Short mmCIF file of C-alpha atoms in Angstrom, two decimals:
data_model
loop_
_atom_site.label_atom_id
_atom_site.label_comp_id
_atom_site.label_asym_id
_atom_site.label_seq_id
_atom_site.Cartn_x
_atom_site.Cartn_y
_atom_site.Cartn_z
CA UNK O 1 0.00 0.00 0.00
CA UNK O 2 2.62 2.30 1.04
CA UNK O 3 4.49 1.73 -2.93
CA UNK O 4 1.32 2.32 -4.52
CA UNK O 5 0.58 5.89 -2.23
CA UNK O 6 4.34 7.08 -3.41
CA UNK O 7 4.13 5.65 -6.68
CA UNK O 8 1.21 7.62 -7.15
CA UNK O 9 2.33 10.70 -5.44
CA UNK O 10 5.65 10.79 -8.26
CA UNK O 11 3.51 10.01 -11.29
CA UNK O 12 0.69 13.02 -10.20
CA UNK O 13 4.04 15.67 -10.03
CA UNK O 14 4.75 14.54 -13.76
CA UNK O 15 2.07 14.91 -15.22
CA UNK O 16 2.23 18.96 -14.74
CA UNK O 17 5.44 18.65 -16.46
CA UNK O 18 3.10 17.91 -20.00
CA UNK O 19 2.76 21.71 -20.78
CA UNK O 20 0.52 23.10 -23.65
CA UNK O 21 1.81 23.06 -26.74
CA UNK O 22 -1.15 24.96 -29.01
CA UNK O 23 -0.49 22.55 -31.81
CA UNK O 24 -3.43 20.51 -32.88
CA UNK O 25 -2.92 16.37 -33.03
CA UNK O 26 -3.31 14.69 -36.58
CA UNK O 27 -5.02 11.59 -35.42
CA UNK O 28 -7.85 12.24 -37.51
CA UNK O 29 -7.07 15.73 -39.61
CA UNK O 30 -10.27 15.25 -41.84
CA UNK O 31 -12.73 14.91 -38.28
CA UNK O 32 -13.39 11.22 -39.57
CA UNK O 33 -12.75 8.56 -36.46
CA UNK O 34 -14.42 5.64 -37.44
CA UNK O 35 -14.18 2.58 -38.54
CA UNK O 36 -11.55 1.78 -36.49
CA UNK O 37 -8.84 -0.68 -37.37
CA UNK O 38 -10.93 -3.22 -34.79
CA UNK O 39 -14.02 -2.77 -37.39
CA UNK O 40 -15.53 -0.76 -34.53
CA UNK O 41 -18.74 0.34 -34.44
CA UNK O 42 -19.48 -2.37 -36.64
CA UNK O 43 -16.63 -5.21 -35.49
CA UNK O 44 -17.07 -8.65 -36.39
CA UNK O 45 -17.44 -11.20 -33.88
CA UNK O 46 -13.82 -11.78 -33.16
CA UNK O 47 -12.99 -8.40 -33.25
CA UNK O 48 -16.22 -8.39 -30.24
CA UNK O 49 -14.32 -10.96 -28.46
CA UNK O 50 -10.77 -8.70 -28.67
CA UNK O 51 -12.64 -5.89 -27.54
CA UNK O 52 -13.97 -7.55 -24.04
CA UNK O 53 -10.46 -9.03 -23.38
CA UNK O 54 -9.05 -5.32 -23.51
CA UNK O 55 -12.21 -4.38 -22.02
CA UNK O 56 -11.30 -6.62 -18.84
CA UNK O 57 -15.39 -8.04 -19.24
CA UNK O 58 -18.54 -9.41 -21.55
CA UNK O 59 -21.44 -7.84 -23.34
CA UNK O 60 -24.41 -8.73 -21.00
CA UNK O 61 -25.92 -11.92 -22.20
CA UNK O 62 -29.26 -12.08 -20.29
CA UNK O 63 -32.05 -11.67 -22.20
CA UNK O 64 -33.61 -8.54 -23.12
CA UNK O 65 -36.54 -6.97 -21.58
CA UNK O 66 -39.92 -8.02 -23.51
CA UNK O 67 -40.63 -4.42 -24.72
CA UNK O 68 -39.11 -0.86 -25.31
CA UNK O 69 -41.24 2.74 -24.21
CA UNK O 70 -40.78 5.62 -27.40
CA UNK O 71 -39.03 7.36 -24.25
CA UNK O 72 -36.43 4.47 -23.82
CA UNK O 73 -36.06 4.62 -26.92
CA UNK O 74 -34.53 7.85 -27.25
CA UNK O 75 -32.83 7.01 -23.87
CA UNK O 76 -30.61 4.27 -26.08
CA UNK O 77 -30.44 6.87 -29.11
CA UNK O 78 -28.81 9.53 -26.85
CA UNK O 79 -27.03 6.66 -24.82
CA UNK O 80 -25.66 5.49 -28.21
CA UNK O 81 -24.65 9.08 -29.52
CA UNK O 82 -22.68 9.74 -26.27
CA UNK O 83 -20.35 6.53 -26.37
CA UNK O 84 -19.68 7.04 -29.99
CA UNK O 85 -18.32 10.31 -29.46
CA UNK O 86 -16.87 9.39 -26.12
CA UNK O 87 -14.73 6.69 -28.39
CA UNK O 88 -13.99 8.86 -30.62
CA UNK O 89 -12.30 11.04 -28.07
CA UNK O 90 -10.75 8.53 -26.39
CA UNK O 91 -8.99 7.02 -29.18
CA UNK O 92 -7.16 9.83 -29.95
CA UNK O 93 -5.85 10.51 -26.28
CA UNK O 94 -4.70 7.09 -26.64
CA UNK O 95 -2.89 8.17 -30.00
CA UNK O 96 -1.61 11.15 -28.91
CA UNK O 97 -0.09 9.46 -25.37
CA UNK O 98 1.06 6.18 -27.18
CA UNK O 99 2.88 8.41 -30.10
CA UNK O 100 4.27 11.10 -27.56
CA UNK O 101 2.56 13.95 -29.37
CA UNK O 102 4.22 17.03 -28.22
CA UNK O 103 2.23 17.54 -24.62
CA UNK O 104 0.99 14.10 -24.10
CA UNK O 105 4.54 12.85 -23.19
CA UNK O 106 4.08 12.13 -19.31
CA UNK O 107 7.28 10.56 -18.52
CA UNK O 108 7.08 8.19 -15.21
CA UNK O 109 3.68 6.67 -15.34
CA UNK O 110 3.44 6.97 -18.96
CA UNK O 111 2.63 3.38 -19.32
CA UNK O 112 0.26 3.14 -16.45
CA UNK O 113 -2.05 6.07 -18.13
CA UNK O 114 -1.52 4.35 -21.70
CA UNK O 115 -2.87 1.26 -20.09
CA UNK O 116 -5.88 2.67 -17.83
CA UNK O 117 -6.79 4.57 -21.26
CA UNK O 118 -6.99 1.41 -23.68
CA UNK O 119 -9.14 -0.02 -21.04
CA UNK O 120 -11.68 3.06 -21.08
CA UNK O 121 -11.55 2.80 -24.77
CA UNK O 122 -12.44 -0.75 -25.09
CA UNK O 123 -15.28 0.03 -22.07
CA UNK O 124 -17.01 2.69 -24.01
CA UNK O 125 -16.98 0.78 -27.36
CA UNK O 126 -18.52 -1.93 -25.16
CA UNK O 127 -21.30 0.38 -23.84
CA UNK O 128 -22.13 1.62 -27.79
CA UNK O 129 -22.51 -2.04 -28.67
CA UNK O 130 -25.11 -2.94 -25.94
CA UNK O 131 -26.95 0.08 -27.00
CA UNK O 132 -26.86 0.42 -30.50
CA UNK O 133 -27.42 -3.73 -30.25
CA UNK O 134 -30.49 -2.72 -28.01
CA UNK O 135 -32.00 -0.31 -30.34
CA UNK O 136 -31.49 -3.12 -33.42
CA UNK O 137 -32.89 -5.64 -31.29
CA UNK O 138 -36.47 -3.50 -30.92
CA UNK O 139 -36.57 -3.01 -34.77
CA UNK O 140 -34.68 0.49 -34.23
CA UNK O 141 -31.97 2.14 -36.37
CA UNK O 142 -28.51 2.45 -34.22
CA UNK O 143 -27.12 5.40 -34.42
CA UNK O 144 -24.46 6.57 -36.80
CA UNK O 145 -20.87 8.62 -35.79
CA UNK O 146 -20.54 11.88 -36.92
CA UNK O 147 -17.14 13.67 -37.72
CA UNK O 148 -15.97 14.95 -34.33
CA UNK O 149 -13.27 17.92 -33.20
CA UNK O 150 -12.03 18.66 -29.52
CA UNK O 151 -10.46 21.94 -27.96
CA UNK O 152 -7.86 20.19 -26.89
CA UNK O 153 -3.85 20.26 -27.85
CA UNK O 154 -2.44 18.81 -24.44
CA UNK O 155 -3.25 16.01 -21.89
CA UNK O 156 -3.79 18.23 -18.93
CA UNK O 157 -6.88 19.86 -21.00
CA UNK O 158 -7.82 16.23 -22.56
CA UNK O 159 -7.87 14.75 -19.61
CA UNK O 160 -9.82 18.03 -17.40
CA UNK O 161 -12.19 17.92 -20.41
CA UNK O 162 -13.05 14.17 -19.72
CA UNK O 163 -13.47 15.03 -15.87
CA UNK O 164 -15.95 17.50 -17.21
CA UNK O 165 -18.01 15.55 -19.96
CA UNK O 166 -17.96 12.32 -17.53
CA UNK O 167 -19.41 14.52 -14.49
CA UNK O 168 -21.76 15.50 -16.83
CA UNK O 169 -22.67 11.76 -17.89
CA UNK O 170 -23.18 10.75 -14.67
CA UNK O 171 -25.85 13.05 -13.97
CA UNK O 172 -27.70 12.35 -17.31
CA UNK O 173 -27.37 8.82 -16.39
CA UNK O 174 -29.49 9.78 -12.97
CA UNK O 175 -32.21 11.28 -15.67
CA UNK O 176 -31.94 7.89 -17.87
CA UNK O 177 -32.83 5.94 -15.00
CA UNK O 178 -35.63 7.55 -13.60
CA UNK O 179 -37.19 7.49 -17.59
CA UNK O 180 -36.70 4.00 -18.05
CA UNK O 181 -38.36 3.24 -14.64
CA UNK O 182 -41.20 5.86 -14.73
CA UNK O 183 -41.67 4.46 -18.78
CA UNK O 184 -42.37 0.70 -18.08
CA UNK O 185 -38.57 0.00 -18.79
CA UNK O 186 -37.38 -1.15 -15.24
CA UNK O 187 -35.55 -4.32 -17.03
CA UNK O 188 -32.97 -1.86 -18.41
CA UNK O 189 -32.23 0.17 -14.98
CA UNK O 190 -29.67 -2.91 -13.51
CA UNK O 191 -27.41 -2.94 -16.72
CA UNK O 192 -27.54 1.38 -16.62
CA UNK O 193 -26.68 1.66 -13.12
CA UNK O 194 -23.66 -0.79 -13.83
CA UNK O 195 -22.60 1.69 -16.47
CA UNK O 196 -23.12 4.75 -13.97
CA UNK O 197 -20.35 2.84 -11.46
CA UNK O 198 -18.07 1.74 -14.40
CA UNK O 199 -18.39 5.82 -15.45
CA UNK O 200 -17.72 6.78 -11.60
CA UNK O 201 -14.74 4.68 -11.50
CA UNK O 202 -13.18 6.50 -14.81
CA UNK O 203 -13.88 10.18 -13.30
CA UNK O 204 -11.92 9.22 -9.67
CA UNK O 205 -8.82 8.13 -11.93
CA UNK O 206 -9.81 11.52 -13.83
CA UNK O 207 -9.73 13.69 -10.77
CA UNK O 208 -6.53 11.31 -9.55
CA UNK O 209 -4.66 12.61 -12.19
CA UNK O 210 -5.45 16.18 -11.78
CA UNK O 211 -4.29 16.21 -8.15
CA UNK O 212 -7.91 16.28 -7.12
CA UNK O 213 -9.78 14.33 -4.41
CA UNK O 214 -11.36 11.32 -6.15
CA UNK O 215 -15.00 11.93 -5.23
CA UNK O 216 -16.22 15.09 -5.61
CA UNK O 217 -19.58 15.63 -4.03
CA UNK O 218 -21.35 13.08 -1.48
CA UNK O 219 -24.55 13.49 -4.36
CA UNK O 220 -23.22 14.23 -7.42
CA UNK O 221 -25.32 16.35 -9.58
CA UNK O 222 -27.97 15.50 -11.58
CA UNK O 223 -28.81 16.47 -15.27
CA UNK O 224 -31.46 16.54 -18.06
CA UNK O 225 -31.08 14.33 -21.41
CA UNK O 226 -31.32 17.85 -22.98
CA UNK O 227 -28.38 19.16 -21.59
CA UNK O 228 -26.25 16.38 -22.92
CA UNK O 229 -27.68 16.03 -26.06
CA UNK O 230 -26.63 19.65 -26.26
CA UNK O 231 -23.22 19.48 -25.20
CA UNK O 232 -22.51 16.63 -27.31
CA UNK O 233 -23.19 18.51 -30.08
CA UNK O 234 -20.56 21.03 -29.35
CA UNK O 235 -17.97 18.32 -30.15
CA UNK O 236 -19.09 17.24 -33.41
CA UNK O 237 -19.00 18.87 -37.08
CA UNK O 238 -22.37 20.71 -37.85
CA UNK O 239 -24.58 18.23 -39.86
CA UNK O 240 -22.19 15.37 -40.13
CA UNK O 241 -23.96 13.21 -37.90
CA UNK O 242 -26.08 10.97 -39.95
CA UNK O 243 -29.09 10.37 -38.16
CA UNK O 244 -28.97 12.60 -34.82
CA UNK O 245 -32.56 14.27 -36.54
CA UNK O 246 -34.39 10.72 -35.50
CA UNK O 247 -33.22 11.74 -31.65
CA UNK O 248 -36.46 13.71 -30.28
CA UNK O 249 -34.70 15.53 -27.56
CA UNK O 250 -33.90 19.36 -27.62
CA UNK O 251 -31.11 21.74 -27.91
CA UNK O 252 -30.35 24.52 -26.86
CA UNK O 253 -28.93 27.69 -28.30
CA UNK O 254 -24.71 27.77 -26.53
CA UNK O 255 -23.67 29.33 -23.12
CA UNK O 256 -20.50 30.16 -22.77
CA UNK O 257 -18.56 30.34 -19.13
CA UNK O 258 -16.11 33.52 -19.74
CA UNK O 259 -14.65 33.47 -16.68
CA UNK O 260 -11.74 30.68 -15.09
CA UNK O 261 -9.42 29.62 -12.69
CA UNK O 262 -12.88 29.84 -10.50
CA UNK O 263 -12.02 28.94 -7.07
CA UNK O 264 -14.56 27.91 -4.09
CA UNK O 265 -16.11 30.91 -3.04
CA UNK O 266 -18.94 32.86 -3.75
CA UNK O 267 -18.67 35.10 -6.60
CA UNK O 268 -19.63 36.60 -10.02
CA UNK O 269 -19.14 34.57 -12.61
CA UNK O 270 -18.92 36.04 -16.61
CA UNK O 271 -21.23 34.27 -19.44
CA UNK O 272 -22.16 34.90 -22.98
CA UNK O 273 -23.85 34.05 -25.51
CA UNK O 274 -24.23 34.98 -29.32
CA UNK O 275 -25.20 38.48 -29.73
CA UNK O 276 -28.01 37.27 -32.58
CA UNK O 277 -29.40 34.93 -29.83
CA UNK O 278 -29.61 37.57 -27.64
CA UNK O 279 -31.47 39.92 -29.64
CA UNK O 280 -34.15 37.07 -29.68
CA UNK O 281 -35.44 37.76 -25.78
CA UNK O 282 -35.63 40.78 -23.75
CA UNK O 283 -32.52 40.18 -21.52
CA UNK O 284 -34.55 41.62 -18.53
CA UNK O 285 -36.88 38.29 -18.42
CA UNK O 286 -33.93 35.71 -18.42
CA UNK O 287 -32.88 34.26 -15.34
CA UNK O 288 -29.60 32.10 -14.65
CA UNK O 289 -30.12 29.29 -12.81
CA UNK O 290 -27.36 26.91 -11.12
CA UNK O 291 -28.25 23.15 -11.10
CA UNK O 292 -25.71 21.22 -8.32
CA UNK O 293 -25.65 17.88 -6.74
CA UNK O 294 -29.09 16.61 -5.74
CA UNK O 295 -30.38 20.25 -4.23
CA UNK O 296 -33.11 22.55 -5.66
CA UNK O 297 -31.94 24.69 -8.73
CA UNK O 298 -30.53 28.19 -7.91
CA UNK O 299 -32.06 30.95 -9.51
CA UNK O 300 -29.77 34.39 -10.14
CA UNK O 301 -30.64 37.68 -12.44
CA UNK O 302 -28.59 38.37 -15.18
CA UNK O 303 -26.13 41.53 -14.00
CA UNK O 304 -23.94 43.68 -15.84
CA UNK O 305 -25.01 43.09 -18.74
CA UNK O 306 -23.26 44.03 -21.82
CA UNK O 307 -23.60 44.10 -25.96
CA UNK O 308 -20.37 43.78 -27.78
CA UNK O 309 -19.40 43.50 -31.42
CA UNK O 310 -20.82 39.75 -31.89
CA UNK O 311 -21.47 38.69 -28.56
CA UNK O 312 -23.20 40.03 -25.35
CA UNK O 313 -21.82 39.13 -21.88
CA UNK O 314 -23.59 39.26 -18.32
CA UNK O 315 -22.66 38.40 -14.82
CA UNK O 316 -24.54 36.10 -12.29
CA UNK O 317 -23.60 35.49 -8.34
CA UNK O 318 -22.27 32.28 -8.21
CA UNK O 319 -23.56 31.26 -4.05
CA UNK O 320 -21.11 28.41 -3.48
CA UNK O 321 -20.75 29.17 0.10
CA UNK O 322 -24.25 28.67 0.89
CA UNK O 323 -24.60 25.62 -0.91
CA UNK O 324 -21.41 24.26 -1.06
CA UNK O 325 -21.05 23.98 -4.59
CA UNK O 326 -18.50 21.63 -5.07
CA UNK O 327 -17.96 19.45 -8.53
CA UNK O 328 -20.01 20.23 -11.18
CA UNK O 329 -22.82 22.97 -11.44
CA UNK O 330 -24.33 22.90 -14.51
CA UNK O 331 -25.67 26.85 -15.88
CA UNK O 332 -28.69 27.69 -17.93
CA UNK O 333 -30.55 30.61 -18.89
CA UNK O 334 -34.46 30.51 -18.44
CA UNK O 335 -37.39 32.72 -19.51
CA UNK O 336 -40.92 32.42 -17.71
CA UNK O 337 -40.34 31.52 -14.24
CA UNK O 338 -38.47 33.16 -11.59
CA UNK O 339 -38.21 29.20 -9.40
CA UNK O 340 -37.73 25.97 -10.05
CA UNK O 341 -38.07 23.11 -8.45
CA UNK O 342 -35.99 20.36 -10.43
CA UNK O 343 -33.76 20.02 -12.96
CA UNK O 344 -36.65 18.77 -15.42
CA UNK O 345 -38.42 22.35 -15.33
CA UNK O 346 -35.24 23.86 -15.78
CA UNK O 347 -34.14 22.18 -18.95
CA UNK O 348 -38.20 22.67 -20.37
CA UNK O 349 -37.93 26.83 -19.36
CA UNK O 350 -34.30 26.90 -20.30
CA UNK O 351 -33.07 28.54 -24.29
CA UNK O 352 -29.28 28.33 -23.51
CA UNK O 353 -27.24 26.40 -22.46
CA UNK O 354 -25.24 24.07 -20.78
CA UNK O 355 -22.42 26.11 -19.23
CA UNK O 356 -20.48 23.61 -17.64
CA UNK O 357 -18.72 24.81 -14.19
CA UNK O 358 -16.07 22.65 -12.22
CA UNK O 359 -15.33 23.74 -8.98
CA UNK O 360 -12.64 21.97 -6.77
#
């Protein structure tokens, strides 16, 4: 025990050594990821079976349940969506750190990352195959990758970004759940929630590697299917994804979080959003509202508010010492309603957003 605590106290103090470069990778210079060389999404069966050794598990091979709601339905369509571009990312982390891109070389540990990555890899191509092989089995199209592009030129940001997109999965997953139950689909809930601890597990070796505590919150926050649906979005190529139209959730227009290096304490924080967007509401009757871990969204008026050349910006107090808003706090501007009393209303009042707000 005592190796493992040093060993892991050296590898954390080199991975700060990986410094941004500002070069973009050329895994995939044309946005195209897939197929893979492993045939993935569409492997054969022995390319299935190579997949779950590297995976360090199986497919599930119970039998499915009887019948499939229109609402988990679109659970397995957004489900789908997610791990494809969640592969997609992955796969070229584990380029870039296998080929020593420029800011991806992490010296001791390398190999211990490299390893903990193919894993995660092989996982989330694992979780796209139950649920694209769900949808097929109920007569369903699977959904198709799109051409994908990340903001991201160095580990330290790859690997903060995945903190931030897997937070984020874990409180759609919450949302996912409760559907399938409340839709006559408790037979899927079991193989979900094993995904939700499998996800868990990959955000503590996340926040390992950024010097951060492993768990975050005692309740981790929740989220809407419309908030990820959105946010996938921003990683992909506008209208390259072949059949995202057949996926009846919404999205909503982009809120950007201005301000960083936020620290826990109560403060402003800076958004914006597109000044054409803007011109669309009276700013006067939009609200920001703070969803975090399992409590009551937050609702703040937009202050400061300003109109630049092609964006306008606004302020909002950020209350973190009266909730304790630890991990992630997920931002949305409203219209109609000055309360709120779950995430659900939020994301149905909500016409921007999600700005996506780690706090540690």
């Amino acid at each position: 025990m005592r190796f493992s605590v040093v060993s892991s106290t050296a590898l954390l103090a080199t991975y700060t050594a990986a410094a941004p470069t500002g070069s973009k990778r050329d895994f995939s210079p044309d946005n195209v990821y897939f197929p893979l060389s492993n045939g993935f999404p569409n492997p054969s069966q022995d390319q299935i079976l190579q997949i779950q050794i590297e995976g360090h598990g199986t497919l599930p091979n119970g039998p499915p349940p009887p019948t499939l709601s229109s609402e988990g339905v679109t659970n397995l369509q957004l489900i789908a969506l997610n791990e494809l571009f969640e592969v997609a990312y992955f796969t070229e982390l584990v380029y870039n750190v296998t080929n020593k891109v420029p800011g991806y070389d992490l010296g001791y540990g390398h190999e211990y990352v490299l390893d903990s990555l193919k894993s995660i890899v092989a996982q989330e191509e694992l979780h796209l195959l139950n649920a694209n092989g769900a949808l097929k089995h109920f007569n369903h199209d699977p959904i198709q990758p799109c051409k994908y592009s990340f903001p991201v030129t160095d580990f330290q940001s790859a690997i903060g970004l995945a903190g931030t997109f897997t937070d984020l999965v874990l409180g759609t997953l919450q949302d996912v759940n409760q559907i399938f139950a409340q839709s006559g689909d408790a037979g899927l809930v079991r193989a979900v929630s094993s995904v939700i601890g499998n996800e868990a597990e990959q955000e503590g070796f996340y926040r390992l590697v950024q010097k951060k505590r492993p768990s975050a919150q005692p309740f981790l926050t929740t989220a809407t299917r419309d908030f990820a649906f959105t946010a996938i979005q921003s990683f992909t190529v506008p209208g390259s994804c072949p059949n995202i139209a057949g996926i009846k959730l919404k999205t909503f227009k982009p809120l950007n979080v201005e301000s960083t290096g936020l620290k826990p304490a109560t403060q402003n924080i800076k958004f914006s959003i597109n000044k054409a967007d803007a011109g669309l509401y009276q700013m006067d009757g939009l609200r920001l509202v703070y969803i975090n871990a399992q409590n009551v969204p937050v609702v703040k008026k937009l202050d400061n508010v300003q109109m630049g050349a092609d964006k306008t910006t606004f302020e909002a107090a950020f209350p973190f010492d009266e909730f304790r808003m630890n991990g992630l706090t997920i931002a949305a501007v409203t219209q109609g309603k000055d309360s709120f009393a779950s995430a659900d209303e939020v994301a149905a009042a909500a016409v921007f957003g999600p700005g996506l707000i780690e706090i540690d």
